Structure formats: C-alpha cells, structure tokens
PDB file of C-alpha atoms in Angstrom:
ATOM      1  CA  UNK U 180      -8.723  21.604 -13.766  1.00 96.00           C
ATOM      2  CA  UNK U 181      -5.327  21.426 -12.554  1.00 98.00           C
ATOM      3  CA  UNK U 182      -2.031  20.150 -14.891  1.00 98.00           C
ATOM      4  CA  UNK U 183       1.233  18.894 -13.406  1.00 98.00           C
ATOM      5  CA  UNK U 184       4.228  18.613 -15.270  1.00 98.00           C
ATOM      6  CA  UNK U 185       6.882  17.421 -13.100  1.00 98.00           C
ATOM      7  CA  UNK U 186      10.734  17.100 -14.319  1.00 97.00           C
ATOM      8  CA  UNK U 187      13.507  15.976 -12.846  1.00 96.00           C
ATOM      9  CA  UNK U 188      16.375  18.118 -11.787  1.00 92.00           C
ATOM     10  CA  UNK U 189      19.981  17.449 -13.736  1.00 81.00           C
ATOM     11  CA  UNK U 190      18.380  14.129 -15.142  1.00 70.00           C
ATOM     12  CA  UNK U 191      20.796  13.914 -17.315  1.00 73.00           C
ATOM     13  CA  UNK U 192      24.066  13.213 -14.569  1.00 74.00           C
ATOM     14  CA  UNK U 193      22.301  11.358 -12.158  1.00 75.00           C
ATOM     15  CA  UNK U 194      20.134   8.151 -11.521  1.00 90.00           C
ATOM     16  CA  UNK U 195      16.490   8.388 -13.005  1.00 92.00           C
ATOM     17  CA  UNK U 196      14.277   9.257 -10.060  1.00 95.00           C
ATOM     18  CA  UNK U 197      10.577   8.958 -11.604  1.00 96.00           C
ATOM     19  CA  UNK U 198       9.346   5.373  -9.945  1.00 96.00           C
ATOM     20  CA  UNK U 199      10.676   7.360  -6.843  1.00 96.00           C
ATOM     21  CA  UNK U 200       8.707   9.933  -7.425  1.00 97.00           C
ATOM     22  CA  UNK U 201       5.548   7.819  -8.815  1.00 97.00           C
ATOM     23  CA  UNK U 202       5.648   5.724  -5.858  1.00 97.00           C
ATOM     24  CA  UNK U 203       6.011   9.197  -3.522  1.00 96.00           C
ATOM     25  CA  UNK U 204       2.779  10.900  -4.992  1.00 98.00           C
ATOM     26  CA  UNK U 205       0.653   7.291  -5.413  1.00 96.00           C
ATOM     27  CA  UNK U 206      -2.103   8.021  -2.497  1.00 96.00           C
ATOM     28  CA  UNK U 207      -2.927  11.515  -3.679  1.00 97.00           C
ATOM     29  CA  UNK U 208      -6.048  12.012  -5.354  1.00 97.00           C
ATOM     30  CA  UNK U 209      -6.346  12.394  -8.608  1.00 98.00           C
ATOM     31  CA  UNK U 210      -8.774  12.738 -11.950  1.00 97.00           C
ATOM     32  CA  UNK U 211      -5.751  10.588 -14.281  1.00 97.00           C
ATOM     33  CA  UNK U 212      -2.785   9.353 -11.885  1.00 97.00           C
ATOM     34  CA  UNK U 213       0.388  10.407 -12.474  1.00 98.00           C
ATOM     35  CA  UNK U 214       3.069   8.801 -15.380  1.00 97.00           C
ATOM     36  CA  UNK U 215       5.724   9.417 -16.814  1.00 97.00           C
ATOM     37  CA  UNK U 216       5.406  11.408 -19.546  1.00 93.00           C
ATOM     38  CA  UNK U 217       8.614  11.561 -21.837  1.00 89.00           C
ATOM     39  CA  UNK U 218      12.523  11.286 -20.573  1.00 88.00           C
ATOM     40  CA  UNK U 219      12.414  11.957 -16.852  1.00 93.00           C
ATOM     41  CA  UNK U 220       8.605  13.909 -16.631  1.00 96.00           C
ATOM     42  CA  UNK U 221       5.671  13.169 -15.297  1.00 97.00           C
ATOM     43  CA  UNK U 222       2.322  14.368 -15.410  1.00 98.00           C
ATOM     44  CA  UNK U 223      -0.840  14.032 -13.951  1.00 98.00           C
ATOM     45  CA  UNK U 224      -4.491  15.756 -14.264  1.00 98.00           C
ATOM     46  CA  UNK U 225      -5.961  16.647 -10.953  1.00 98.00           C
ATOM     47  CA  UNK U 226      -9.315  18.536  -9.806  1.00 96.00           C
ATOM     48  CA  UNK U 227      -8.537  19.393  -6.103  1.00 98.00           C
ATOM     49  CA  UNK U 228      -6.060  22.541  -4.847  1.00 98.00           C
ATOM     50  CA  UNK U 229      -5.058  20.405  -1.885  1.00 98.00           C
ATOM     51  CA  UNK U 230      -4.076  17.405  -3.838  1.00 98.00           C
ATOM     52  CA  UNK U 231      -2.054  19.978  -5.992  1.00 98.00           C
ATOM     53  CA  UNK U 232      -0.468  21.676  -2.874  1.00 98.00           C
ATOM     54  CA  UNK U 233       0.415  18.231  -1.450  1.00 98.00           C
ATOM     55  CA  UNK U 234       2.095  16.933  -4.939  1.00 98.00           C
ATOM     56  CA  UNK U 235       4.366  20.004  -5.356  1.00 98.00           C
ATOM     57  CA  UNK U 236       5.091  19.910  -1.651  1.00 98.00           C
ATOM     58  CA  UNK U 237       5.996  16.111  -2.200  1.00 97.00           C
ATOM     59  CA  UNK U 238       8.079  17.241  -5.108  1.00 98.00           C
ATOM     60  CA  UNK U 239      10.123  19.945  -3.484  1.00 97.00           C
ATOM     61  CA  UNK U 240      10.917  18.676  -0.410  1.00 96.00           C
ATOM     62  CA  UNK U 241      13.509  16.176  -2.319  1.00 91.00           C
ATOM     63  CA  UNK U 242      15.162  19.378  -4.162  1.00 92.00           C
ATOM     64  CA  UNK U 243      15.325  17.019  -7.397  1.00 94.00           C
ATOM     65  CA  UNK U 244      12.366  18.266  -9.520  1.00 97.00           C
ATOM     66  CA  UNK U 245      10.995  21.373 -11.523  1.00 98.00           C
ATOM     67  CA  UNK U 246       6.773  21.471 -10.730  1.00 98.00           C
ATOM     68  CA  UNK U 247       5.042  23.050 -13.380  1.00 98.00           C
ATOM     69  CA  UNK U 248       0.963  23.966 -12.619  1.00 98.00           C
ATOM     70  CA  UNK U 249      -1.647  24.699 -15.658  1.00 98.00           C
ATOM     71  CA  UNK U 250      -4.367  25.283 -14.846  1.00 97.00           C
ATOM     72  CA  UNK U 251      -7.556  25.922 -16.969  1.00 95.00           C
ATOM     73  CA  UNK U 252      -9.672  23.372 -19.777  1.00 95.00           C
ATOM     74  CA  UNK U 253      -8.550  19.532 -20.062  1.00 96.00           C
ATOM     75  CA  UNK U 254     -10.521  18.273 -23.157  1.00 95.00           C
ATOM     76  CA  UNK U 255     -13.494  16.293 -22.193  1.00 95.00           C
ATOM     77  CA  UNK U 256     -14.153  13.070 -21.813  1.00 95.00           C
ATOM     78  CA  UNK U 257     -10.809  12.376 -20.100  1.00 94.00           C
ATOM     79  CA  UNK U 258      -8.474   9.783 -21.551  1.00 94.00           C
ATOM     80  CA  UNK U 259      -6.946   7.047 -19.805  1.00 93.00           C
ATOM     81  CA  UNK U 260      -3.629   8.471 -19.872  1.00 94.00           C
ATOM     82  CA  UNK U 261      -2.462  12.133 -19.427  1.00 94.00           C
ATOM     83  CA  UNK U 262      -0.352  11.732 -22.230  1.00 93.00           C
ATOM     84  CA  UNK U 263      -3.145  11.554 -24.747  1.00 94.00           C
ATOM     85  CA  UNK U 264      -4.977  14.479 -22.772  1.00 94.00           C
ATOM     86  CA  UNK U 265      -5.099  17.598 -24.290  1.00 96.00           C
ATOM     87  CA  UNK U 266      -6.555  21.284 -23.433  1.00 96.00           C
ATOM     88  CA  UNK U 267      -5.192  24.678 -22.179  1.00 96.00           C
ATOM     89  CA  UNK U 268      -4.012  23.264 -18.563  1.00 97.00           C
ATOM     90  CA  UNK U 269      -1.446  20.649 -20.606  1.00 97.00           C
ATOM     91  CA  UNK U 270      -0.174  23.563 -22.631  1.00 97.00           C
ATOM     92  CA  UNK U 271      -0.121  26.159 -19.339  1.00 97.00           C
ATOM     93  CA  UNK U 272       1.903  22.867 -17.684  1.00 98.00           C
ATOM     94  CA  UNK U 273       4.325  22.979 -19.992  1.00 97.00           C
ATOM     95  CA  UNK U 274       4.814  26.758 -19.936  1.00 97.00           C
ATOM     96  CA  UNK U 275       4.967  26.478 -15.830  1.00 97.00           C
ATOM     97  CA  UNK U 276       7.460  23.781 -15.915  1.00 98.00           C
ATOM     98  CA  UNK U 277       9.609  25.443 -18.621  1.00 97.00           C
ATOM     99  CA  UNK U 278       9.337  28.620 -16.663  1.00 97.00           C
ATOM    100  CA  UNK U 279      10.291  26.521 -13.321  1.00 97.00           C
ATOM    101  CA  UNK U 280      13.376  25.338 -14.797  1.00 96.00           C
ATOM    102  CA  UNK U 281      14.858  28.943 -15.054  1.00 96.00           C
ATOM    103  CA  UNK U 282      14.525  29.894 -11.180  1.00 91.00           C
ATOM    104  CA  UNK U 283      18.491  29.497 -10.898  1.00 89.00           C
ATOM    105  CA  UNK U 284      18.843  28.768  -7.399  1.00 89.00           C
ATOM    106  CA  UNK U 285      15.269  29.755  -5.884  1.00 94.00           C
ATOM    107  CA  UNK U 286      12.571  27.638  -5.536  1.00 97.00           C
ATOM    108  CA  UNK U 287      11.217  25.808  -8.618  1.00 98.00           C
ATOM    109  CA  UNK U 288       8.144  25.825  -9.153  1.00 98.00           C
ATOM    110  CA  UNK U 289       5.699  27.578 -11.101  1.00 98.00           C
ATOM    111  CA  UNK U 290       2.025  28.366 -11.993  1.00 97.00           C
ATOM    112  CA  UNK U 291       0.387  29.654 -15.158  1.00 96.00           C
ATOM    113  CA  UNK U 292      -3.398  29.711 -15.241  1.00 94.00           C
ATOM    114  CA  UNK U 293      -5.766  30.793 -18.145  1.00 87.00           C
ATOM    115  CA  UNK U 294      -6.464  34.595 -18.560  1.00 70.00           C
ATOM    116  CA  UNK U 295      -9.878  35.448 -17.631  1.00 58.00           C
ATOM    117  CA  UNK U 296     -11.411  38.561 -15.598  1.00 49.00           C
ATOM    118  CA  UNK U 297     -12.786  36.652 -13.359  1.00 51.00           C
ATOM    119  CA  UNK U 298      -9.403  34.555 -12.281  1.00 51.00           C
ATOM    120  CA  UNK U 299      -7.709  38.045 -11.988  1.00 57.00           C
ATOM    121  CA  UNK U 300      -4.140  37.185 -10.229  1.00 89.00           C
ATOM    122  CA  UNK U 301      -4.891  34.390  -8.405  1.00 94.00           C
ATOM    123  CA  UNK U 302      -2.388  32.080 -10.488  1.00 94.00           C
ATOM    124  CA  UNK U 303      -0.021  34.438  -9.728  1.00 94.00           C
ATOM    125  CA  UNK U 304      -0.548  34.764  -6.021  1.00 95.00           C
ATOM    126  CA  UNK U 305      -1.021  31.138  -5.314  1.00 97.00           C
ATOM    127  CA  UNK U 306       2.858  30.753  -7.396  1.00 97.00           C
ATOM    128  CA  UNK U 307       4.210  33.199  -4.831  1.00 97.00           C
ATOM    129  CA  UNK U 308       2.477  31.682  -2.048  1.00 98.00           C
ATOM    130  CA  UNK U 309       3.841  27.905  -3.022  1.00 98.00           C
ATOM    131  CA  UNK U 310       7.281  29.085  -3.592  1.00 98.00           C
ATOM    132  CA  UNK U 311       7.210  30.835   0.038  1.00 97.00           C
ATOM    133  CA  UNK U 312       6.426  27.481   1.751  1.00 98.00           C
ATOM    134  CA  UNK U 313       8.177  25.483  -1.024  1.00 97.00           C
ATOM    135  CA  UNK U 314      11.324  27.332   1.005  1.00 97.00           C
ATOM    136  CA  UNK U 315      10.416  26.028   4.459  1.00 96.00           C
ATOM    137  CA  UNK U 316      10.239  22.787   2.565  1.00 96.00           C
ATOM    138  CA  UNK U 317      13.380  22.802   1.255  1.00 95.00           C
ATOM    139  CA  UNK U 318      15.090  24.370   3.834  1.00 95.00           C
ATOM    140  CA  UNK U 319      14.400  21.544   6.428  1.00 96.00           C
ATOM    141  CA  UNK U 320      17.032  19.558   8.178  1.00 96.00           C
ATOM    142  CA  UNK U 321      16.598  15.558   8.154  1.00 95.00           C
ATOM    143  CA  UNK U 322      16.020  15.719  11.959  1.00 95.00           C
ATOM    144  CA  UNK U 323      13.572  18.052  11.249  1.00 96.00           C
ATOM    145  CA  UNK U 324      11.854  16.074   9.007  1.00 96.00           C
ATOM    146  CA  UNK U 325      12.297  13.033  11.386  1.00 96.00           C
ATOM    147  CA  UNK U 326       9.908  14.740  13.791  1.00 96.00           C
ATOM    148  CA  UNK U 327       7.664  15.794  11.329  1.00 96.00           C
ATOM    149  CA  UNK U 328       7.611  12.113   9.516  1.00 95.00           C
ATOM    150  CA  UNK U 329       6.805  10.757  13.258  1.00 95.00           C
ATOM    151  CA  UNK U 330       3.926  13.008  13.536  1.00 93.00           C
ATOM    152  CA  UNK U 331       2.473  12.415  10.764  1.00 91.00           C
ATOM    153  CA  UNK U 332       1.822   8.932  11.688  1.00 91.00           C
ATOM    154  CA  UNK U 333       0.366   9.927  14.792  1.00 90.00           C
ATOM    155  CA  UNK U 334      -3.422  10.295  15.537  1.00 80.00           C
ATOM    156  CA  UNK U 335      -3.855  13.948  16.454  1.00 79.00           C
ATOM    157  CA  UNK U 336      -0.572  14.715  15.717  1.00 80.00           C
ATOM    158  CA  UNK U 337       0.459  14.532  19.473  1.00 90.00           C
ATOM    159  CA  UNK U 338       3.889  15.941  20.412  1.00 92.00           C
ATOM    160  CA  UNK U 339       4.692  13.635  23.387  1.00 93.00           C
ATOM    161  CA  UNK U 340       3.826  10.153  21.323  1.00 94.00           C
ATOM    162  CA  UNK U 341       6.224  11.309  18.705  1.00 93.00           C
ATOM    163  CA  UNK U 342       9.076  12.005  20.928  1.00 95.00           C
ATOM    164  CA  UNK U 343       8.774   8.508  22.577  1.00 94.00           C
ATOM    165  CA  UNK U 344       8.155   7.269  19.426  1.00 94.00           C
ATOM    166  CA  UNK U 345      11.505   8.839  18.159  1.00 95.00           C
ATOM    167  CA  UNK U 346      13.354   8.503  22.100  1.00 96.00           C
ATOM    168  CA  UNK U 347      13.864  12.135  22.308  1.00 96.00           C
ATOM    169  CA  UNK U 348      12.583  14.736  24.503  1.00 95.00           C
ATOM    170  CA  UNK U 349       9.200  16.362  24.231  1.00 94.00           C
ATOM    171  CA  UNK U 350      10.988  19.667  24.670  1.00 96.00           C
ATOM    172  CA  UNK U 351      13.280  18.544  21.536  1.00 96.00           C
ATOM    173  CA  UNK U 352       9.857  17.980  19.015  1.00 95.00           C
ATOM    174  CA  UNK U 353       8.734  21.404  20.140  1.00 95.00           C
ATOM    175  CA  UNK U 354      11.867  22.946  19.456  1.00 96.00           C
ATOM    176  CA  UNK U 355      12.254  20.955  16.171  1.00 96.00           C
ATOM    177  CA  UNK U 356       8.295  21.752  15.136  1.00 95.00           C
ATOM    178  CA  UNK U 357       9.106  25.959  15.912  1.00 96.00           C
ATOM    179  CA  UNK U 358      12.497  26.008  13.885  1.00 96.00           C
ATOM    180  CA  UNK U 359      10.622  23.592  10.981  1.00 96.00           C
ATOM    181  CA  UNK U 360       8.050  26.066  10.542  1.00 96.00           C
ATOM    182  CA  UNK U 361       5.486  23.594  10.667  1.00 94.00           C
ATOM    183  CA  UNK U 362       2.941  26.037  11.287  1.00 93.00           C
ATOM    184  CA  UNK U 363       3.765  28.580   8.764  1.00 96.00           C
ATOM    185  CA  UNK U 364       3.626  25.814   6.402  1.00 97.00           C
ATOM    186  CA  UNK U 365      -0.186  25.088   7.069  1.00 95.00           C
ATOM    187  CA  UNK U 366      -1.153  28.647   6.809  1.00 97.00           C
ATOM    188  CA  UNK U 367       0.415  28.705   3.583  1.00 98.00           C
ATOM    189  CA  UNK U 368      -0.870  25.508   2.176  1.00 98.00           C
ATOM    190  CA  UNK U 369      -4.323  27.401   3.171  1.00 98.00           C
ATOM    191  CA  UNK U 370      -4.019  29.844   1.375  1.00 98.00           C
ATOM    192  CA  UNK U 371      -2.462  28.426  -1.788  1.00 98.00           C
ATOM    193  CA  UNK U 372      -5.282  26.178  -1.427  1.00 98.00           C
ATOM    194  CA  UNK U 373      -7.810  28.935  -1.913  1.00 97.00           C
ATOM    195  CA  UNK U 374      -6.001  31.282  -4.240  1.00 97.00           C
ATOM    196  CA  UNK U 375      -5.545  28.096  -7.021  1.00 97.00           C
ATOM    197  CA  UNK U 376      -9.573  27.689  -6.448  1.00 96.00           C
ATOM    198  CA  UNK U 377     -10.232  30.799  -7.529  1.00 94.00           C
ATOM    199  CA  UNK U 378      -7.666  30.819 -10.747  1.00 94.00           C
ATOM    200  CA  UNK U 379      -9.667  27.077 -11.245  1.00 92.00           C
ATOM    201  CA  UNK U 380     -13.242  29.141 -11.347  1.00 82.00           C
TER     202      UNK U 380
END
C-alpha cells in the first residue's frame, strides 16, 4: 500500500493551507481519506499508483508542500483514521517527507519503498520519474494552466471548445498545450504509474 505524508512549505510564516489542500485532493480515491495529521501535515493511505501520481501532482503544482511516499505494509484491519494506522508505509512516509524537505530548491518530493528483491529500484525510479514531471508542474505559467484547467472540463479534451470556452484562439491552446508540456506530463504519469506498482508488489 501506498503512504502520503504531505507538509506544508514555510508553515510556520504564512497562512495554514491544509483545508486548501484537503478540499484540493477530496475526489481522489482512497483506502482512509486524507487528514491532517499534526501541525500543518496530512496523510492519507491509498492502494492505487494513479491516485498517488494525481495527489503529489495536486500537491506540487501549488509549490507550498513537501510529498512524502511509503510505500510497503499498513497494519491490517485498517483504522478509521490514518493517524491511528500503523505499518512500514507510515514509517517509509515519514522518512520520504523528511527526505523531501531537504531538496533545497528542486522539486520536493520523495519516495522510499520497503527493501525486497523483488521491488529492486522501482521506488527509486518512480521518485526520479515524479520529480521530472513534478518540474513541468511547477514550472507552468497561470495561462498555461488556464488552458489546461479549461480542458479538463471538456469531454474529449477538445482543443477548439476550450479556446471558445476561454475566447482565445485555437492556435493559442496549441501553442499553450506544446510549451505546458502537457504531453510529456502523461507519459510520465505512465510510467510513474507502473514503476510505484512494481515497488507496491
């Protein structure tokens, strides 16, 4: 199973951001939603890669929060809370989010999954992988992200709907889409996708 520790980002000077962030991650799925932990953390227990990938995504694309990802055994049965949970992925969460908060000015997040043979790198190819698109992520202008928003709410994601929707150009969403790297995004979410499958074997 997968761990997220989430903290915020110079909590300390600024405003608390954590219903922000609750409210933010509330329609992804999950095995015990996320909460707030302790201070300005959350954490949540989830069982799907792509509901991982879309959380830190979520996360990053503010620039406000340190993502921590453990993943390996969540004592069984489940609570109702993730802060009574307990199991290698809470204490590999920790680790990751620790580890996250001492990227300096890169991206930060990080993985740590439970050694085993089998799971060979894969933690530590789906980390790299994460903080390659993590960059796009961040990286992003809010026009960009304006187009990207639009299509999102479109059925089938079509180009010319969004740029009436937005009252711009069709030749402006293309040329916002290529520059977003809204494409190099999904191939990476892919792959992270598979790689923190096979660390979750």
């Amino acid at each position: 199973m997968f761990v997220m520790t989430i903290d915020q980002r110079g909590s300390r000077k600024g405003i608390d951001r954590v219903p922000e962030l609750l409210a933010a991650l509330e329609d992804i799925p999950v095995a015990l939603p996320f909460e707030r932990s302790v201070g300005d953390e959350i954490q949540g227990v989830l069982d799907e890669p792509r509901a991982v990938v879309e959380a830190a995504l979520r996360a990053l694309r503010t620039g406000q929060w340190y993502v921590g990802v453990g993943i390996g055994g969540v004592d069984q049965p489940l609570p109702s809370s993730p802060r009574e949970g307990s199991g290698a992925a809470f204490i590999l969460a920790r680790r990751a989010v620790d580890r996250a908060k001492k990227a300096g000015e890169r991206v930060p997040l990080a993985v740590e999954a439970a050694v085993a043979p089998e799971r060979g790198g894969h933690g530590t190819a789906a980390e790299a992988v994460l903080v390659l698109v993590g960059g796009l992520v961040r990286g992003r202008t809010d026009a960009e992200w304006r187009v990207l928003d639009a299509l999102d709410r479109i059925a089938n994601r079509r180009q010319v709907a969004a740029a009436k929707m937005l009252g711009i150009s069709p030749q402006a969403v293309s040329k916002a889409i290529l520059r977003s790297g809204w494409q190099e995004e999904q191939g990476g979410r892919a792959a992270a996708e598979l790689l923190l499958a096979h660390a979750d074997t």
